[in-house]
Short mmCIF file of C-alpha atoms in Angstrom, two decimals:
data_model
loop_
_atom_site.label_atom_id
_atom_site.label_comp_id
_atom_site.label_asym_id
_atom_site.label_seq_id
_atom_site.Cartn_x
_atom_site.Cartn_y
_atom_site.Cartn_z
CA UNK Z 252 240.84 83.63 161.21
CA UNK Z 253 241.26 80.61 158.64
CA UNK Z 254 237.65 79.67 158.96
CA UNK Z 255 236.32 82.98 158.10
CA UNK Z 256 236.67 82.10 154.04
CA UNK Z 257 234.86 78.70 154.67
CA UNK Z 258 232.38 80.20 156.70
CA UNK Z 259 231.77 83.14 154.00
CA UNK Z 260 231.14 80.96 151.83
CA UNK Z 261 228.52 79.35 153.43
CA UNK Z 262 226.69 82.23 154.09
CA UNK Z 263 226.87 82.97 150.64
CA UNK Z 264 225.20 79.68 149.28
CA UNK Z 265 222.04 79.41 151.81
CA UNK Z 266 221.73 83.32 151.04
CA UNK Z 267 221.33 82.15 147.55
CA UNK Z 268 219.35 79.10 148.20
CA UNK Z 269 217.49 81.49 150.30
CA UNK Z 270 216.53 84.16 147.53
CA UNK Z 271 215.54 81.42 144.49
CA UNK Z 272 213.07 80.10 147.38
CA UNK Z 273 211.51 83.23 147.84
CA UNK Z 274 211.41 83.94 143.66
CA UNK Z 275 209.55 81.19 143.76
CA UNK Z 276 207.11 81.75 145.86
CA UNK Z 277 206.61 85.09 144.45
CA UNK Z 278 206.46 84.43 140.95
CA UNK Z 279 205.00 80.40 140.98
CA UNK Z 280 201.48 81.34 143.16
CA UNK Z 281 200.46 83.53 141.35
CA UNK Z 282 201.02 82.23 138.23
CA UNK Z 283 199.38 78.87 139.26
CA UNK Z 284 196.28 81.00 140.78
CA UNK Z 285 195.93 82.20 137.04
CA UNK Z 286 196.26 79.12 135.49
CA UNK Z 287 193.69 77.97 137.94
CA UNK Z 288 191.06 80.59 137.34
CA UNK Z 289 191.59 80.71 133.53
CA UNK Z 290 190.82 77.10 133.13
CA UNK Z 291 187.47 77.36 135.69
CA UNK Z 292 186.23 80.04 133.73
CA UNK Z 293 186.29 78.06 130.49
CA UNK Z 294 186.75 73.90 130.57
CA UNK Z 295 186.61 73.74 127.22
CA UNK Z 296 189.16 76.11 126.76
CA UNK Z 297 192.50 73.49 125.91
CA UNK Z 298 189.91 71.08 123.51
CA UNK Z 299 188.82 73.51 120.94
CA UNK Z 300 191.65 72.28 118.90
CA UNK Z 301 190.71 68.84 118.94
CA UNK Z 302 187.41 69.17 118.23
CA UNK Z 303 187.71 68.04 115.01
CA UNK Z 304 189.71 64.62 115.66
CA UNK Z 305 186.83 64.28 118.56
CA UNK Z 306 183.72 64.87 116.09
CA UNK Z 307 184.70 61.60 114.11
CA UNK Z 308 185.90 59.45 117.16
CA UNK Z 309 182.76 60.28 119.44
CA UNK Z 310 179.92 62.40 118.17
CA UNK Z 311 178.03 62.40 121.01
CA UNK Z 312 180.86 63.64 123.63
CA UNK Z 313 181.69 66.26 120.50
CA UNK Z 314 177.84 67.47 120.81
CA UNK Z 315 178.00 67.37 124.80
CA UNK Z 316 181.32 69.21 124.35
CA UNK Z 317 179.77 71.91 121.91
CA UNK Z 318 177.42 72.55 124.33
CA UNK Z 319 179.16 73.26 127.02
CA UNK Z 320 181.85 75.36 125.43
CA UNK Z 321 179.32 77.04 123.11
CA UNK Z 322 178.97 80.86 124.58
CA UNK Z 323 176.67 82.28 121.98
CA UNK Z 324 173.60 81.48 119.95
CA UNK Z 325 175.71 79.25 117.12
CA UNK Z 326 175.68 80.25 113.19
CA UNK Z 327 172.65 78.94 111.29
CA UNK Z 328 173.42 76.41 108.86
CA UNK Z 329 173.08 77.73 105.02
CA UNK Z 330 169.78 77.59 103.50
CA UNK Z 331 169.60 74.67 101.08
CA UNK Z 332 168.15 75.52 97.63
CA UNK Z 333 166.31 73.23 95.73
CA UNK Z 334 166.28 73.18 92.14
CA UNK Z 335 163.78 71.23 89.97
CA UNK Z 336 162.26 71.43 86.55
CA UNK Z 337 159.20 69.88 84.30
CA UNK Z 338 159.93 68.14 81.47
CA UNK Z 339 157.39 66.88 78.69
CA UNK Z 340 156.51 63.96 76.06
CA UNK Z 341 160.24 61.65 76.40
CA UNK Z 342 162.54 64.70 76.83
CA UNK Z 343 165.46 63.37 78.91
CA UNK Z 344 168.68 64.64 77.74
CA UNK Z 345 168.89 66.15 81.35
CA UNK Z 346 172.64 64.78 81.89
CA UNK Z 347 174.63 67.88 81.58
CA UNK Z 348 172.22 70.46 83.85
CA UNK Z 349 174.30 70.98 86.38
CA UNK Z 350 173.02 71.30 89.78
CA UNK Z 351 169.76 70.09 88.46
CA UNK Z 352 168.25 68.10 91.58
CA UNK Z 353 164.68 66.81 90.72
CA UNK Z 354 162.91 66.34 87.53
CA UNK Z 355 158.95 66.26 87.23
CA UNK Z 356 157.99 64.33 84.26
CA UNK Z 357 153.96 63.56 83.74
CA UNK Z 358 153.12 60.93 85.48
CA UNK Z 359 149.45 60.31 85.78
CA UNK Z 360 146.63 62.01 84.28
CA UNK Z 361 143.07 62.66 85.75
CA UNK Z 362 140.25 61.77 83.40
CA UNK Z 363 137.02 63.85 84.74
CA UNK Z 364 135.00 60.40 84.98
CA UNK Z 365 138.06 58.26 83.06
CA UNK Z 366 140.24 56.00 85.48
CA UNK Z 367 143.66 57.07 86.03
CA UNK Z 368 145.91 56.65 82.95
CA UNK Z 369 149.52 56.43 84.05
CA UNK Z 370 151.93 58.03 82.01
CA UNK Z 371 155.37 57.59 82.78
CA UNK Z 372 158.09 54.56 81.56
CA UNK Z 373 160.02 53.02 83.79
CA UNK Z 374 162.82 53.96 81.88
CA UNK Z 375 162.82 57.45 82.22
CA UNK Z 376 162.71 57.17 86.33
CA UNK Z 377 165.41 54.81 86.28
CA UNK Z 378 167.96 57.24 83.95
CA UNK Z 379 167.18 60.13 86.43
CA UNK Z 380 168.04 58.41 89.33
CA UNK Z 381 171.31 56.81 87.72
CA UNK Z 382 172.30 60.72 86.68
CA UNK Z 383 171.34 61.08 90.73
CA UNK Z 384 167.73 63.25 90.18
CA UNK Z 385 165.58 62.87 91.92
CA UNK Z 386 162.11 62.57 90.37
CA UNK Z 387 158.40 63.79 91.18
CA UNK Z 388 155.96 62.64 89.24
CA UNK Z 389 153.14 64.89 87.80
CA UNK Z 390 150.10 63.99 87.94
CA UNK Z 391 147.52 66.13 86.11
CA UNK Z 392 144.15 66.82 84.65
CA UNK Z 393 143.55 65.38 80.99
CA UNK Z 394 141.45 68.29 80.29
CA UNK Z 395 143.04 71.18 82.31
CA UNK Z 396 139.23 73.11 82.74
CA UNK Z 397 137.20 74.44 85.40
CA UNK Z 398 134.42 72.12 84.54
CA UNK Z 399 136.14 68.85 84.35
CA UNK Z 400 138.10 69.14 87.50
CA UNK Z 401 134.74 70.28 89.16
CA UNK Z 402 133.62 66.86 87.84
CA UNK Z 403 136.00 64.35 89.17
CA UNK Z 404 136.00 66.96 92.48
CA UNK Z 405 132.66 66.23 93.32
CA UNK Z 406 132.80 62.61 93.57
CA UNK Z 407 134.23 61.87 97.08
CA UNK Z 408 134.67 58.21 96.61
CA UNK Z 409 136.37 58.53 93.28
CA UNK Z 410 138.64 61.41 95.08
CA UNK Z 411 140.07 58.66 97.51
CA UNK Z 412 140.28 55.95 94.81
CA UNK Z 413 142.44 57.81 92.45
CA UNK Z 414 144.03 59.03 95.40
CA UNK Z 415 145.14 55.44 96.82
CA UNK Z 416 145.28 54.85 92.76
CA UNK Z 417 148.40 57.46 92.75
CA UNK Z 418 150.33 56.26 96.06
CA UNK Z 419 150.17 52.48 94.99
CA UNK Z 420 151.66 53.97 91.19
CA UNK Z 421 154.00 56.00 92.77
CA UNK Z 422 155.17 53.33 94.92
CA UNK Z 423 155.59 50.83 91.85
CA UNK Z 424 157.18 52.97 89.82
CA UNK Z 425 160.52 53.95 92.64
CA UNK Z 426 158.83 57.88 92.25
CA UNK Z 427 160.77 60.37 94.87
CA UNK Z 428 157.68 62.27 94.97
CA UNK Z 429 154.11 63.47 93.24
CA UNK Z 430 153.66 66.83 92.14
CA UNK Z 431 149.81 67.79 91.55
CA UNK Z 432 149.30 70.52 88.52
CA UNK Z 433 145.80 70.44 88.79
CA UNK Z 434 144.12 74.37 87.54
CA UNK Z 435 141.62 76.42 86.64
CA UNK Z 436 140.40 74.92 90.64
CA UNK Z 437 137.14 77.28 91.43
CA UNK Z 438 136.17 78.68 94.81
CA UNK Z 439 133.25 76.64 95.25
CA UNK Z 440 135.91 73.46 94.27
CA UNK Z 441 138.31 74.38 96.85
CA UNK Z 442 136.73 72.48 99.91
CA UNK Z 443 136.76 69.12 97.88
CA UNK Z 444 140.57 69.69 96.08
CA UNK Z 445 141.71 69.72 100.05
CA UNK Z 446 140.03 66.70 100.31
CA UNK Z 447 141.89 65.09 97.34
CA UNK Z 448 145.25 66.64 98.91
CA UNK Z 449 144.93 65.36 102.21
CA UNK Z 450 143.88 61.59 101.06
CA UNK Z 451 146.97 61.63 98.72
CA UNK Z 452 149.32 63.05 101.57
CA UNK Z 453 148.24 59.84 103.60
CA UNK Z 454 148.35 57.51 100.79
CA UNK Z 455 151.90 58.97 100.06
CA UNK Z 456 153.56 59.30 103.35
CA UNK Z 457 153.95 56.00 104.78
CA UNK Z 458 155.95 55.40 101.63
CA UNK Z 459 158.31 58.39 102.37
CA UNK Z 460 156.90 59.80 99.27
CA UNK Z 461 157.09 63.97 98.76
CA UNK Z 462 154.24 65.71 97.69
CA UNK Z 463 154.52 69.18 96.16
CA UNK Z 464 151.07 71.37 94.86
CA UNK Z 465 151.36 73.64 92.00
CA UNK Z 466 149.23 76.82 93.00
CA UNK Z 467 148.03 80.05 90.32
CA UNK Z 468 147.98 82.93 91.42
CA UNK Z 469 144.74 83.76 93.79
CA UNK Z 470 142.95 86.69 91.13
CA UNK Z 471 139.50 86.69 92.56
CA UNK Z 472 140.86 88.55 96.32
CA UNK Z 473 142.17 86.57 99.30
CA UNK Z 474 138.65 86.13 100.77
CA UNK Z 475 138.46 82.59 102.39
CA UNK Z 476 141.80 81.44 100.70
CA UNK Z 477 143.99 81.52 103.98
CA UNK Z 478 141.93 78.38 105.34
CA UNK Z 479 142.55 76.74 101.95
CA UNK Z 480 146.21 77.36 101.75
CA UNK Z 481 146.96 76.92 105.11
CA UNK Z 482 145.50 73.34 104.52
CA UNK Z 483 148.02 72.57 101.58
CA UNK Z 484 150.74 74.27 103.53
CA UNK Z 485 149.96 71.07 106.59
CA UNK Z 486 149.36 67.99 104.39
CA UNK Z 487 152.41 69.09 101.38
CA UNK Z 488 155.61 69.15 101.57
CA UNK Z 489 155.97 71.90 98.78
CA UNK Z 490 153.76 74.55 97.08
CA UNK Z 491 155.21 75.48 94.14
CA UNK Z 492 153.89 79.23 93.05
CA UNK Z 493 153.24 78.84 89.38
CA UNK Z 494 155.21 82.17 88.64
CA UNK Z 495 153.94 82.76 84.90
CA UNK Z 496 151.13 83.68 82.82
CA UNK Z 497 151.04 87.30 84.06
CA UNK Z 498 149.49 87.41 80.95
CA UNK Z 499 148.01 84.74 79.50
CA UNK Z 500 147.76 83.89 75.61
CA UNK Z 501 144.42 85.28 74.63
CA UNK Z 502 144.99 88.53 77.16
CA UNK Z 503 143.89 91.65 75.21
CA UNK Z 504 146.04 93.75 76.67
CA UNK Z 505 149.41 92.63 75.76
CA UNK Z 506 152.39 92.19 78.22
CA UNK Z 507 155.09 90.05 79.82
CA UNK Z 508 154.66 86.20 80.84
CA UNK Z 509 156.08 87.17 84.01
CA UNK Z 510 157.35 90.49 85.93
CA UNK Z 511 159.95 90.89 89.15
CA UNK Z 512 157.14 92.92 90.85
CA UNK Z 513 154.03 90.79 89.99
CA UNK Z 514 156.15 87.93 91.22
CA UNK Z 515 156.77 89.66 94.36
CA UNK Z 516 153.35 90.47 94.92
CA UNK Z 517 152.14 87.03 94.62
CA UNK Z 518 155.15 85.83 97.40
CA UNK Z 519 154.40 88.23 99.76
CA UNK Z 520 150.36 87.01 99.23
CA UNK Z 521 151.14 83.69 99.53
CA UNK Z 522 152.94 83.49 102.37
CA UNK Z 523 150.48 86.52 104.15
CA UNK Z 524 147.71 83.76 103.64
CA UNK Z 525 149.38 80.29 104.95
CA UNK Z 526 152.13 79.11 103.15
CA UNK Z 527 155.45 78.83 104.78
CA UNK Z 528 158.09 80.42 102.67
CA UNK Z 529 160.75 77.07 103.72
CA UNK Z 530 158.31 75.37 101.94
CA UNK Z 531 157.46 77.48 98.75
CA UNK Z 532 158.89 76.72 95.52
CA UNK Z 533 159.23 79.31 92.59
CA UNK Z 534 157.90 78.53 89.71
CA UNK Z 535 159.16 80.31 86.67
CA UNK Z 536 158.40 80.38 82.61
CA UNK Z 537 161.08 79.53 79.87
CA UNK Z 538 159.55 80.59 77.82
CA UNK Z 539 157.60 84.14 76.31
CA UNK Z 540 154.97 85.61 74.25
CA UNK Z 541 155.13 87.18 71.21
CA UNK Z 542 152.43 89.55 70.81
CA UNK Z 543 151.25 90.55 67.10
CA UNK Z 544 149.19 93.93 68.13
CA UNK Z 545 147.14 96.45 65.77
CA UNK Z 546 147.26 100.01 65.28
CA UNK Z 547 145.85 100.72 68.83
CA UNK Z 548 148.30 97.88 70.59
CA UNK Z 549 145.77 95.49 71.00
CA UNK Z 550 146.65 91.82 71.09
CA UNK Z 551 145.54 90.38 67.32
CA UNK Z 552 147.43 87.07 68.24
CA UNK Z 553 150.47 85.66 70.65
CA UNK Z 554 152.41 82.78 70.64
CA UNK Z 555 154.76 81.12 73.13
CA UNK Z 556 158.29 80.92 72.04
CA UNK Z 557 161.31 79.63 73.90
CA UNK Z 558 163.03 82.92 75.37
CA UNK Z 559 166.12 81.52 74.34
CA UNK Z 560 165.90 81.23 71.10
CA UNK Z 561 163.71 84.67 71.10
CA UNK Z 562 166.50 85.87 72.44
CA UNK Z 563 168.75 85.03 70.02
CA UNK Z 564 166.74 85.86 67.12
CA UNK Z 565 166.57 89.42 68.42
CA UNK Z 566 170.63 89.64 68.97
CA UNK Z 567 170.90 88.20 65.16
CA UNK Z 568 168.03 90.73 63.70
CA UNK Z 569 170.27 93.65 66.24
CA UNK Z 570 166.98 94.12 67.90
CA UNK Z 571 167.97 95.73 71.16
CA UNK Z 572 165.72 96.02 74.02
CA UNK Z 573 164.52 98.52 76.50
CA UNK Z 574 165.35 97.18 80.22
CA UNK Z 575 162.50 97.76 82.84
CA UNK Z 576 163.77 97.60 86.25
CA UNK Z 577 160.11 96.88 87.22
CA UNK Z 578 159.22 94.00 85.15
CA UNK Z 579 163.29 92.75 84.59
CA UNK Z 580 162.20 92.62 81.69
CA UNK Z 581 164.18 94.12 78.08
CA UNK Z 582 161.06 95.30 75.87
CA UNK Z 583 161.01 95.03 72.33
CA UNK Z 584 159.00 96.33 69.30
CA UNK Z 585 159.12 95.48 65.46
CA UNK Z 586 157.73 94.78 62.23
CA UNK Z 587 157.63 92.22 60.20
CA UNK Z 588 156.51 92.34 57.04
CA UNK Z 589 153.69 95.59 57.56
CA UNK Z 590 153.01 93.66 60.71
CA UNK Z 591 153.80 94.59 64.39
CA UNK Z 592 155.18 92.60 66.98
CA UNK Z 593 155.62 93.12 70.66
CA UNK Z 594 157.57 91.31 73.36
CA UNK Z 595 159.07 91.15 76.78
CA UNK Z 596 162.42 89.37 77.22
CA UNK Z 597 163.69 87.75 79.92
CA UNK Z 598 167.74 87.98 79.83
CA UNK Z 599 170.14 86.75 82.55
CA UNK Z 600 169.75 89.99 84.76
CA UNK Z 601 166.27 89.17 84.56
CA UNK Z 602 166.97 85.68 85.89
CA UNK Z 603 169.44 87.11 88.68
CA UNK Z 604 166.61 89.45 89.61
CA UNK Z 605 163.59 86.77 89.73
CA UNK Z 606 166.20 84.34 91.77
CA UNK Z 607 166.89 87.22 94.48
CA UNK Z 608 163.55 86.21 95.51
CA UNK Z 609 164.48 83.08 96.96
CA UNK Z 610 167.22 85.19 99.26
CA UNK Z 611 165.04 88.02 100.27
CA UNK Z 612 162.14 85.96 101.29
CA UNK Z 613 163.98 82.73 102.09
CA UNK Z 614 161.83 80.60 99.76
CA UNK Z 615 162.73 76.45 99.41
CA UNK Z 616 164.17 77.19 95.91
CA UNK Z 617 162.75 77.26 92.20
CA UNK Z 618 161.99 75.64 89.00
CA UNK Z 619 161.23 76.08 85.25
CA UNK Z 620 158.56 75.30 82.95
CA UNK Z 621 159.57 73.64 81.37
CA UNK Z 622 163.44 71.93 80.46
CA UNK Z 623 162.11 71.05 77.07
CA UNK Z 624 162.89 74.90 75.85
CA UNK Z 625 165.80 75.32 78.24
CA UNK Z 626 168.93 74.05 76.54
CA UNK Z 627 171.68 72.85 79.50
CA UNK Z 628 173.80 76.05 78.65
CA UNK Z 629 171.44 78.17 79.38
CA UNK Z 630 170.56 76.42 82.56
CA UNK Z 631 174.21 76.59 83.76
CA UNK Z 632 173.93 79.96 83.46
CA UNK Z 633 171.76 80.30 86.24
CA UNK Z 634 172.61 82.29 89.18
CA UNK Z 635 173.26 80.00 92.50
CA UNK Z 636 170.50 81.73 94.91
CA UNK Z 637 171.67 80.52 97.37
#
């Protein structure tokens, strides 16, 4: 009967011993099977937070790792805007435009049986790229007509000279890129300007050298144009839609330089006939007309005035204009002594509307013609489009 205590006792502890063994069981397999199955399912699963330590010390595994863990079609990367603007004569007080990435000073000009006459100083390329612009040469006509671009055009063999002419220049002078404003280019002159574009893209590009094309407007009907543009679309690297002159300075009919749906009309026909919105620039004016009309409204005279200091002419003489949700333009009319004026201003919602562009149609980014009436205030006033 003495034992019985002792052997109680026993009983008591394997009993015990007994039951944790069997909580284990039940509770530590199936908690290992879920441990198991939630790591098959998804390897990646305990390195997503280290991703970032394993992106600088390996790349490569971090890519192989991305893929592998990556379940969905990843978010594209944000467009990146570019923003450029023209500059004549010297003008190069450029340092305070912020965000201001290239600057197209002239360059070279085009003689219609003149060799090339190269414009630009050193001195000016080298202050850009210290302020870190970069800098695309423009390269023009010296006469900007029909006929004397039809002249140098119909030489072949002086369209690859100048062309090798321009690439050994650009090369020289440290240029980022070439931007041809060449107008007033006929249909019957078309054929031949391709030719010019496609022996300067190959005089250009083995020197890493951009080329960007400033295109009007097509006003004659998109007949055999999509052949033409599809052609500057392959051999440039940028078409840059020269979004102004709506109305031009002898137009009888007066109106604004440039209007939110006329500029719409000419992206949607641009890229409709071969140019690839990623690589089309917007051009746009900053500058407008003044129209002097007569009794009927018909244009007497214009002249091109900055818009900024229009603008501020007409806030000092409490001129207030009319907004047009169609043009984004403010419309204004006045007098000046028993004269009358007409104009179209272009205002910062103008500018917010015009820059939408790039967003809606996912454009490469925009310009201005030209810096020279575009004080660096009114350039940080911009709208970032993106």
């Amino acid at each position: 009967m003495n034992n019985l205590p002792v052997l109680a006792d026993r009983l008591a502890k394997l009993f015990l011993i007994y039951s944790l063994f069997i909580a284990a069981i039940v509770i530590g397999i199936p908690s290992a099977i879920v441990l198991f199955h939630s790591d098959s399912a998804d390897p990646g699963k305990n390195i997503v937070d280290t991703s970032l330590e394993k992106n600088v010390a390996n790349p490569a595994k971090s890519e192989s790792t991305a893929k592998r863990t990556t379940k969905s079609s990843p978010t594209p990367a944000p467009l990146h805007t570019l923003s450029f603007g023209w500059v004549t004569g010297n003008y190069s007080n450029l340092a305070n435009y912020n965000n201001l990435q290239i600057v197209s000073p002239l360059f070279a000009s085009i003689g219609a049986s003149s060799p090339l006459k190269v414009e630009t100083a050193s001195p000016l390329i080298s202050k850009m790229h210290g302020e870190g612009k970069k800098v695309w040469g423009r390269v023009t006509m010296e006469a900007q007509t029909s006929a004397a671009t039809r002249q140098f055009l119909e030489n072949p063999g002086r369209i690859n000279q100048t062309a090798q002419e321009i690439g050994s220049n650009a090369v020289k002078s440290r240029m980022d890129g070439i931007n041809v404003d060449i107008e007033n280019i006929g249909a019957n002159d078309r054929k031949a300007f391709m030719s010019f574009i496609v022996a300067l893209s190959n005089a250009l590009k083995p020197n890493h050298i951009l080329l960007s094309v400033d295109l009007q407007p097509e006003t004659g009907g998109v007949q055999n144009i999509s052949s033409f543009n599809q052609v500057l679309n392959q051999y440039s690297d940028y078409v840059v839609f020269m979004g102004y002159d709506e109305h031009w300075a002898t137009d009888p009919t007066p109106g604004p330089v440039t209007s939110l749906q006329w500029l719409k009309n000419n992206v949607q026909q641009f890229i409709k006939t071969g140019i690839s919105a990623q690589k089309l620039l917007l051009g746009l004016p900053s500058y407008t007309r003044v129209w002097q009309v007569d009794a009927n409204g018909a244009t007497i005279q214009s002249q091109a005035v900055s818009s900024e200091d229009f603008n501020n002419l007409m806030l000092k003489e409490h001129h207030s204009g009319q907004w047009n949700s169609t043009t984004g333009t403010s419309y204004v009319s006045y007098s000046v002594g028993g004269k009358q004026y007409k104009a179209w201003l272009m205002n910062d919602q103008s500018l917010q509307s015009y820059l939408q562009l790039i967003q809606d149609y996912h454009l490469a980014g925009y310009g201005f013609w030209n810096l020279n009436l575009m004080s660096a205030n009114n350039w940080n006033k911009l709208p970032n489009p993106g």
